[in-house]
XYZ file of N, CA, C and O in Angstrom:
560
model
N 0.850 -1.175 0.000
C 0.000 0.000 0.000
C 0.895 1.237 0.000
O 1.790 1.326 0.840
N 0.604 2.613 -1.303
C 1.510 3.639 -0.852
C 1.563 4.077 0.568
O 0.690 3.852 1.406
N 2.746 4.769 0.767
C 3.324 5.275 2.268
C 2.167 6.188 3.139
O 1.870 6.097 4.330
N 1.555 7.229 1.941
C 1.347 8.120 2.253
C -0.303 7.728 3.037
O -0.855 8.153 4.052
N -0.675 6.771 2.040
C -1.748 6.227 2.654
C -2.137 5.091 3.747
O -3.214 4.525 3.934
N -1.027 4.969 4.330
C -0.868 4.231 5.598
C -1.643 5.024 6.859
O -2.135 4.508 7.863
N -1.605 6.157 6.561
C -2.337 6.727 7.933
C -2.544 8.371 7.283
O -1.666 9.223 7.150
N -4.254 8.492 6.887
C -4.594 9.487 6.167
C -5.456 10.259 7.426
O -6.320 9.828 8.189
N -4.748 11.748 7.270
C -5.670 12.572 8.354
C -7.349 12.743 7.582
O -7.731 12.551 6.428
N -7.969 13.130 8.669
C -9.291 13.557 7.703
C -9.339 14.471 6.532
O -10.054 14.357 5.536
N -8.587 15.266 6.767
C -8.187 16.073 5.446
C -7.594 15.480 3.850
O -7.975 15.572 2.683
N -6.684 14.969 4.433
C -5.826 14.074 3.407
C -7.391 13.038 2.759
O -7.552 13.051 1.539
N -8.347 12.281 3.565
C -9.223 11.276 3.398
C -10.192 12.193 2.214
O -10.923 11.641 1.392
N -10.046 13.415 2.314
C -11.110 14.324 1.635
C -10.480 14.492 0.354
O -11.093 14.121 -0.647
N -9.288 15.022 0.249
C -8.285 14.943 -0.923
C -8.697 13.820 -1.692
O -9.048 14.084 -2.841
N -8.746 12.420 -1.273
C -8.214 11.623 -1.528
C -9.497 11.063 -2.661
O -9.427 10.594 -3.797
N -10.533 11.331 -1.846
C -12.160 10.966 -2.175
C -11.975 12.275 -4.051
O -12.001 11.855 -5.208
N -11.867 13.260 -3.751
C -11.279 14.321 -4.804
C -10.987 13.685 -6.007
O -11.563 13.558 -7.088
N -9.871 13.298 -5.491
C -8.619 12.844 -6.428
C -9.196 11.710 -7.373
O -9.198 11.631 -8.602
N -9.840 10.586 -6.083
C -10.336 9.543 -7.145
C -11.354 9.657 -8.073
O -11.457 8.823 -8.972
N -12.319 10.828 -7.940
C -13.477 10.927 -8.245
C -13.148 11.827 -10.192
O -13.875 11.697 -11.177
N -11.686 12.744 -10.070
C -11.585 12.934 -10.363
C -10.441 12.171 -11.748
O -10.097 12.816 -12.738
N -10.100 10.974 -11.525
C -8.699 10.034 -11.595
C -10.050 9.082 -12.588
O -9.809 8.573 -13.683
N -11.430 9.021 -11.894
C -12.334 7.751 -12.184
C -12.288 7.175 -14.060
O -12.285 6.066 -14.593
N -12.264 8.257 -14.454
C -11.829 8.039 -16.081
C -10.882 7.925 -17.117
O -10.982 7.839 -18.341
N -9.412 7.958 -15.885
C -8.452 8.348 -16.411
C -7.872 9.021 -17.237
O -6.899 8.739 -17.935
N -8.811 10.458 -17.130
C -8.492 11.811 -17.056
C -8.544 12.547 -16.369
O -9.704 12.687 -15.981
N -7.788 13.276 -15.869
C -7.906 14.112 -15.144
C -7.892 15.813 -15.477
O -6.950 16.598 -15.383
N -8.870 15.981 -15.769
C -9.196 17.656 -16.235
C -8.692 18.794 -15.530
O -8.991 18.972 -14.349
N -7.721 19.822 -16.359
C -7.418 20.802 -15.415
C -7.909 21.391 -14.659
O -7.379 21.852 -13.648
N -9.964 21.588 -15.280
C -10.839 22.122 -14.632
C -11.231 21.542 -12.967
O -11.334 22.251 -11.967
N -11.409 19.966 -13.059
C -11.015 19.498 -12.131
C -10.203 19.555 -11.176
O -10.563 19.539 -9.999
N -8.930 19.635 -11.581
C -7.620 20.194 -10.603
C -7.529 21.492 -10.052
O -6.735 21.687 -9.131
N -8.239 22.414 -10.495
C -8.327 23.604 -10.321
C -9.491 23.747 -9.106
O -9.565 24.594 -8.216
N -10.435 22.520 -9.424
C -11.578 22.700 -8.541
C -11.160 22.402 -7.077
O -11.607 22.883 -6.036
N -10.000 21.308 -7.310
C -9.845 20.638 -5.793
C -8.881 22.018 -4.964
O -8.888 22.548 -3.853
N -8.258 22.146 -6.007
C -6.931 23.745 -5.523
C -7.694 24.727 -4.705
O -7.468 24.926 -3.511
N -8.771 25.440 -5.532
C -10.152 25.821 -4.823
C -10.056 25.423 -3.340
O -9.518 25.907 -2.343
N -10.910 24.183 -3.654
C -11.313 23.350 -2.737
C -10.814 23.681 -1.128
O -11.352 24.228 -0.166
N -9.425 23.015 -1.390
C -8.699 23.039 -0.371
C -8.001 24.479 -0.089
O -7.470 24.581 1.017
N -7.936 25.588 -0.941
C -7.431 26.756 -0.297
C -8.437 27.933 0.015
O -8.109 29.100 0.228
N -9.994 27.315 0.002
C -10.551 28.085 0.573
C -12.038 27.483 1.743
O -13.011 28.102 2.174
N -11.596 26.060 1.925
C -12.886 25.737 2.726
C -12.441 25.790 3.966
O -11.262 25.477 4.132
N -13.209 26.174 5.086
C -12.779 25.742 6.713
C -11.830 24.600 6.958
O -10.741 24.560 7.531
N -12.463 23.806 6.438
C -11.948 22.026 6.745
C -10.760 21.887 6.575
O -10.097 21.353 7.464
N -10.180 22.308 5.436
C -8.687 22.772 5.278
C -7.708 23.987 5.608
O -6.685 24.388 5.052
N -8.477 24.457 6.828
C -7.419 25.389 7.394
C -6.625 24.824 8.055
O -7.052 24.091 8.947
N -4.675 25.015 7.783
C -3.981 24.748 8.235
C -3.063 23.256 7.974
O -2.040 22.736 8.419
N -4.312 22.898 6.794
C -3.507 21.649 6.214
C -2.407 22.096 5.025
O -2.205 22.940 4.152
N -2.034 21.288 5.446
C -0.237 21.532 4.536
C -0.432 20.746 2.363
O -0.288 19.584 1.982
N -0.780 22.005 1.528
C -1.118 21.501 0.366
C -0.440 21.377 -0.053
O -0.669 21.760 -1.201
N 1.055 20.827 0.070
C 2.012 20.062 -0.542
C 1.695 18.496 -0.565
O 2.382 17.700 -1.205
N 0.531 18.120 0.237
C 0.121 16.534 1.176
C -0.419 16.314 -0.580
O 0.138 15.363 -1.128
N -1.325 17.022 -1.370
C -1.968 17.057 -2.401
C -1.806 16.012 -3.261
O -2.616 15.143 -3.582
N 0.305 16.336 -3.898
C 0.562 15.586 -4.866
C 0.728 14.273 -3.975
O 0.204 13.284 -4.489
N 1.316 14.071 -2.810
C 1.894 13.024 -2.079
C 0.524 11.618 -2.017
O 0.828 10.425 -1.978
N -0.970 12.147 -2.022
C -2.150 11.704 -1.949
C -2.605 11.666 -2.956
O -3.447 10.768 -2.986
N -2.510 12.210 -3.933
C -3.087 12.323 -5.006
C -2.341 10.763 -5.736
O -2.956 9.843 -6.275
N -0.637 10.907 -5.484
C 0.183 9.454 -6.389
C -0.659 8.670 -5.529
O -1.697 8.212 -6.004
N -0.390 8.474 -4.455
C -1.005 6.788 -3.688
C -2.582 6.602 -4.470
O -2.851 5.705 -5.269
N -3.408 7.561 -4.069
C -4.601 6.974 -5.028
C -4.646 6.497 -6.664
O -5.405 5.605 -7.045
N -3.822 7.146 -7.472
C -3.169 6.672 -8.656
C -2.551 5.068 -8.122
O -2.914 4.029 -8.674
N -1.923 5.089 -7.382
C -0.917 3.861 -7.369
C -2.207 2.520 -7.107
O -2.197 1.372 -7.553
N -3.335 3.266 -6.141
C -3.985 2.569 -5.388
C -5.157 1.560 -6.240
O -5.664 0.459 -6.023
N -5.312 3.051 -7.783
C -6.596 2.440 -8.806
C -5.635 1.240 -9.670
O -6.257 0.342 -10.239
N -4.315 1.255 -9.737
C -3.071 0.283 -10.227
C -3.513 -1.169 -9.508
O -3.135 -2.190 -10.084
N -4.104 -1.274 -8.579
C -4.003 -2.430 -7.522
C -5.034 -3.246 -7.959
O -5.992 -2.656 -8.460
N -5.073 -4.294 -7.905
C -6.643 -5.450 -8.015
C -7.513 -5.266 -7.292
O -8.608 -5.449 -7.824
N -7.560 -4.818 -5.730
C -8.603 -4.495 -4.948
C -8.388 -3.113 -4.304
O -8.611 -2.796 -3.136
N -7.769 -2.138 -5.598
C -7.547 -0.793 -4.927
C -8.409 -0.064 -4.436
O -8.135 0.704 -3.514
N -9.569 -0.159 -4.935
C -10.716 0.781 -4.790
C -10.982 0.725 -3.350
O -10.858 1.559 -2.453
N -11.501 -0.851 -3.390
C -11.785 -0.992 -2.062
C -11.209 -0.957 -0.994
O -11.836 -0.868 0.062
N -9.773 -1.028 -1.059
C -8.394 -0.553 0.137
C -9.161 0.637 0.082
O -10.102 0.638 0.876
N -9.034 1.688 -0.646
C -9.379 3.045 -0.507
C -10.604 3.353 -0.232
O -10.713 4.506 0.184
N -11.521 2.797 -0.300
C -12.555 3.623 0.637
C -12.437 2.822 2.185
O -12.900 3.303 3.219
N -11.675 1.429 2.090
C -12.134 1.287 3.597
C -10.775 2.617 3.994
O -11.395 3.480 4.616
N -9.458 3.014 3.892
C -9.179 4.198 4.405
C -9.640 5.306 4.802
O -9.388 5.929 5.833
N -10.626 5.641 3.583
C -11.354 6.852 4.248
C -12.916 6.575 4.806
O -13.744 7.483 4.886
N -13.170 5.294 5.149
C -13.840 5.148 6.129
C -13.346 5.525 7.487
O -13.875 6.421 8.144
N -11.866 4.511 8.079
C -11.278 4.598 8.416
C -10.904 5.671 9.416
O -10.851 5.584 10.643
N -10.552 7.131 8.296
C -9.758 8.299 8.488
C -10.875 9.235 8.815
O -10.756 9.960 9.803
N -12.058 9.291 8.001
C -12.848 10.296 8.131
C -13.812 9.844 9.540
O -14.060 8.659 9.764
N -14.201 10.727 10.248
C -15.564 10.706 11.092
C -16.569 10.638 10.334
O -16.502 11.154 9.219
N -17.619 10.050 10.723
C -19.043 9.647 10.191
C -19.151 11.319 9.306
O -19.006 11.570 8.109
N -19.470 12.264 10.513
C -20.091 13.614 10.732
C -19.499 14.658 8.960
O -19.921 15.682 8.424
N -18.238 13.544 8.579
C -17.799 14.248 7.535
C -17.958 13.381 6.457
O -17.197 13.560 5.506
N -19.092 12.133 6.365
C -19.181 11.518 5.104
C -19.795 11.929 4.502
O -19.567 11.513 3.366
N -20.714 12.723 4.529
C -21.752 13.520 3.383
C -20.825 15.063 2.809
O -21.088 15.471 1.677
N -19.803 15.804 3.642
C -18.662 16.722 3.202
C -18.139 15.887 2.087
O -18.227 16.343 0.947
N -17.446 14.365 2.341
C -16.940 13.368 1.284
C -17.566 14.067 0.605
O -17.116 15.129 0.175
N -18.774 13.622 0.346
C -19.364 13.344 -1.288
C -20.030 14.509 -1.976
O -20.387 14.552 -3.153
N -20.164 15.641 -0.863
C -20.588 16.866 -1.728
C -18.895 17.275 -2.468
O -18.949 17.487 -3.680
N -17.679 17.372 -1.913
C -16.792 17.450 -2.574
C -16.093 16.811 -3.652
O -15.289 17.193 -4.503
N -16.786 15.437 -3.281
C -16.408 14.686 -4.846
C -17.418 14.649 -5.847
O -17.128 13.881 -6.765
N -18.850 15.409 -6.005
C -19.465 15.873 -6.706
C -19.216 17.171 -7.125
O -19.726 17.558 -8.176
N -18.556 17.855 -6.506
C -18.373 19.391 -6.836
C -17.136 18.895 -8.158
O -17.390 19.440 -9.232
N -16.304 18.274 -8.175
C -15.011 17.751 -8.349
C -15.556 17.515 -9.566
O -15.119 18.152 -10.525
N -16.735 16.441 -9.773
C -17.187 15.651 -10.714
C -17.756 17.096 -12.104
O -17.483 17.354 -13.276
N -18.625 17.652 -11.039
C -19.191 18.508 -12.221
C -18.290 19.931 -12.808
O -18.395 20.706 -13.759
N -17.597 19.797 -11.926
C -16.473 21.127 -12.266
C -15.976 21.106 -13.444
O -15.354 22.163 -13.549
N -15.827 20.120 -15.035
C -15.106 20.639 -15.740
C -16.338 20.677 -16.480
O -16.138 20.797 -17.688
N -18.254 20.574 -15.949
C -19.196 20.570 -17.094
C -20.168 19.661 -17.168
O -21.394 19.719 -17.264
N -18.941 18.341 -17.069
C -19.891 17.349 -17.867
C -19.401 15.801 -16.451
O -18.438 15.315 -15.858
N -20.237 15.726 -16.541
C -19.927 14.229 -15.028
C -20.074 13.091 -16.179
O -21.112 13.086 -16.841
N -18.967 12.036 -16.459
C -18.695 11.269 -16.932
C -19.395 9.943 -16.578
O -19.999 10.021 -15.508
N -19.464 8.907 -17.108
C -20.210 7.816 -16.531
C -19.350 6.883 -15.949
O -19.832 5.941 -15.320
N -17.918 7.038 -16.093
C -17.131 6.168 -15.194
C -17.504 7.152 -13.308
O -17.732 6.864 -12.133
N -17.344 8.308 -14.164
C -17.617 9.767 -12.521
C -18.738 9.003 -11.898
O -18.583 8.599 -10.745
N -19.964 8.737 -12.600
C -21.423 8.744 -12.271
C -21.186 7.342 -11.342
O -21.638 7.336 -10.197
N -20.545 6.288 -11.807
C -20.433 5.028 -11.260
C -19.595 4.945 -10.123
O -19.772 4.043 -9.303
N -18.348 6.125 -9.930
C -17.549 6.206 -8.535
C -18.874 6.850 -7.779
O -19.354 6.383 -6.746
N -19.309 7.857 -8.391
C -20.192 8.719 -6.972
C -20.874 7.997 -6.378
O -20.978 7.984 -5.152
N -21.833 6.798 -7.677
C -22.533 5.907 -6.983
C -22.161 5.020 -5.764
O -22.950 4.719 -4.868
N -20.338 4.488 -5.874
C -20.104 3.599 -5.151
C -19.773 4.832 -4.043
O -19.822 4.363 -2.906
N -19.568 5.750 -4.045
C -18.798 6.423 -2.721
C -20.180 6.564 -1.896
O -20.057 6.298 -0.700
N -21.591 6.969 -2.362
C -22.859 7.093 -1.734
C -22.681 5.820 -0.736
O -22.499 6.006 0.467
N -22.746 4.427 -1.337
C -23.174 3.266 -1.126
C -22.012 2.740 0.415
O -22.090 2.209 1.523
N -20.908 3.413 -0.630
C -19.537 2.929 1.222
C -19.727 3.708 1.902
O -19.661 3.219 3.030
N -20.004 4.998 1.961
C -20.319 5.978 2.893
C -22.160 6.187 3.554
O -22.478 7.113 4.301
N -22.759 5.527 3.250
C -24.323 5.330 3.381
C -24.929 6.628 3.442
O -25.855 7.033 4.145
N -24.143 7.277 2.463
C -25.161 8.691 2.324
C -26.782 8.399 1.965
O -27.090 7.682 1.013
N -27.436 8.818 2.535
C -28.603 8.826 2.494
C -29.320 9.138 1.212
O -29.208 10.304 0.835
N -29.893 8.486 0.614
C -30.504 8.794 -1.391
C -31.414 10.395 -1.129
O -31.826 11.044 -2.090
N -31.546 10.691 -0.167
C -32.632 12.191 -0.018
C -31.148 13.225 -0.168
O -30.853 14.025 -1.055
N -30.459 12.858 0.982
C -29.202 13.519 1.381
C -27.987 14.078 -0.158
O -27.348 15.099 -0.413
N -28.222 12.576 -0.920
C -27.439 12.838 -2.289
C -27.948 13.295 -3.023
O -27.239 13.837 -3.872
N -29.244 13.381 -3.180
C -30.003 13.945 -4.260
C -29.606 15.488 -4.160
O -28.879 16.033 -4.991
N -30.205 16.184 -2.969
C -29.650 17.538 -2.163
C -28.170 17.881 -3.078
O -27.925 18.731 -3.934
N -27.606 17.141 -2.653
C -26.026 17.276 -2.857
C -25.823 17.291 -4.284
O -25.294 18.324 -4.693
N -26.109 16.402 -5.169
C -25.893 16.700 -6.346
C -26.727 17.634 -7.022
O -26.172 18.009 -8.055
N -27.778 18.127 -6.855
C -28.244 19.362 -7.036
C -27.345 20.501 -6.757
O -27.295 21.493 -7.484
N -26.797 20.377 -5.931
C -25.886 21.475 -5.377
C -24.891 21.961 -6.101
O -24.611 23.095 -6.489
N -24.321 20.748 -6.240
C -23.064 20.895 -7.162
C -23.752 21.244 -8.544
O -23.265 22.240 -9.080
N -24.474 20.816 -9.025
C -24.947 20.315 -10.222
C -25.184 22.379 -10.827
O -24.844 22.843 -11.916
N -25.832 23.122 -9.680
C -26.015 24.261 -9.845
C -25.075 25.397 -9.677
O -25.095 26.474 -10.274
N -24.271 24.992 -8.792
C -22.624 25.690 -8.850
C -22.560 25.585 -9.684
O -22.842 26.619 -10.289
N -22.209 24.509 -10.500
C -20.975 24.689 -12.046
C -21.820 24.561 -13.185
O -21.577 23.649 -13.975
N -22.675 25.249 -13.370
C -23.403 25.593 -14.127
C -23.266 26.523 -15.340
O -23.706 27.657 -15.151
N -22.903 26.345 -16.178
C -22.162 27.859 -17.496
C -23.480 28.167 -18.313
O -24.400 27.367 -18.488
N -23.411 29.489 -18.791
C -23.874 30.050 -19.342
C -24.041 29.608 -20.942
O -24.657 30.333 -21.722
């Protein structure tokens, strides 16, 4: 298992949810990258986390979708890492992630699904949430 993901703070667990959501098609859109940069240099949750952790989390989840049962190493981590109280934060951020370059992909559509399902976001709770996002990144 990469190093970095041996012991993920809650922050890093949020990155990480990001990263894959964004990794799910094996593309990764600048718009995307730009969203998580965002992300993390202007929400509460990441005050004081160190965004150099970014690239260091970002390879292990790359290394991690490389693996035969990577996926699932990786969400039991950020089961793991995150508190309950921040599994629905998870997934509004890896929907924000998803719709940020436009268009939510159907490999995207099939991670969000599984991140709902390991994290037992509630189907009322996600609906909410992807509305949310869905209306943020919205273009003209």
């Amino acid at each position: 298992m990469p190093d970095v993901l041996s012991s993920l703070s809650p922050q890093d667990a949020l990155v990480a949810v990001m990263v894959a959501v964004s990794a799910a098609d094996e593309d990764v859109p600048t718009s995307e990258l730009v969203a998580i940069e965002r992300i993390v240099n202007h929400m509460p949750i990441f005050a004081g986390y160190d965004f150099d952790r970014i690239a260091r989390v970002s390879r292990s989840v790359f290394a991690l979708f490389e693996e035969e049962d990577g996926l699932e190493a990786l969400f039991g981590l950020i089961r793991d890492s995150l508190p309950e109280r921040l599994f629905e934060t998870a997934y509004a951020l890896a929907c924000d992630v998803a719709a940020a370059d436009g268009t939510i992909r159907q490999t995207e559509l099939r991670l969000l699904e599984e991140i709902r399902g390991e994290l037992a976001i509630d189907r009322l709770h996600a609906v909410a949430i992807e509305w949310g996002a869905k209306v943020r990144h919205v273009t003209l």
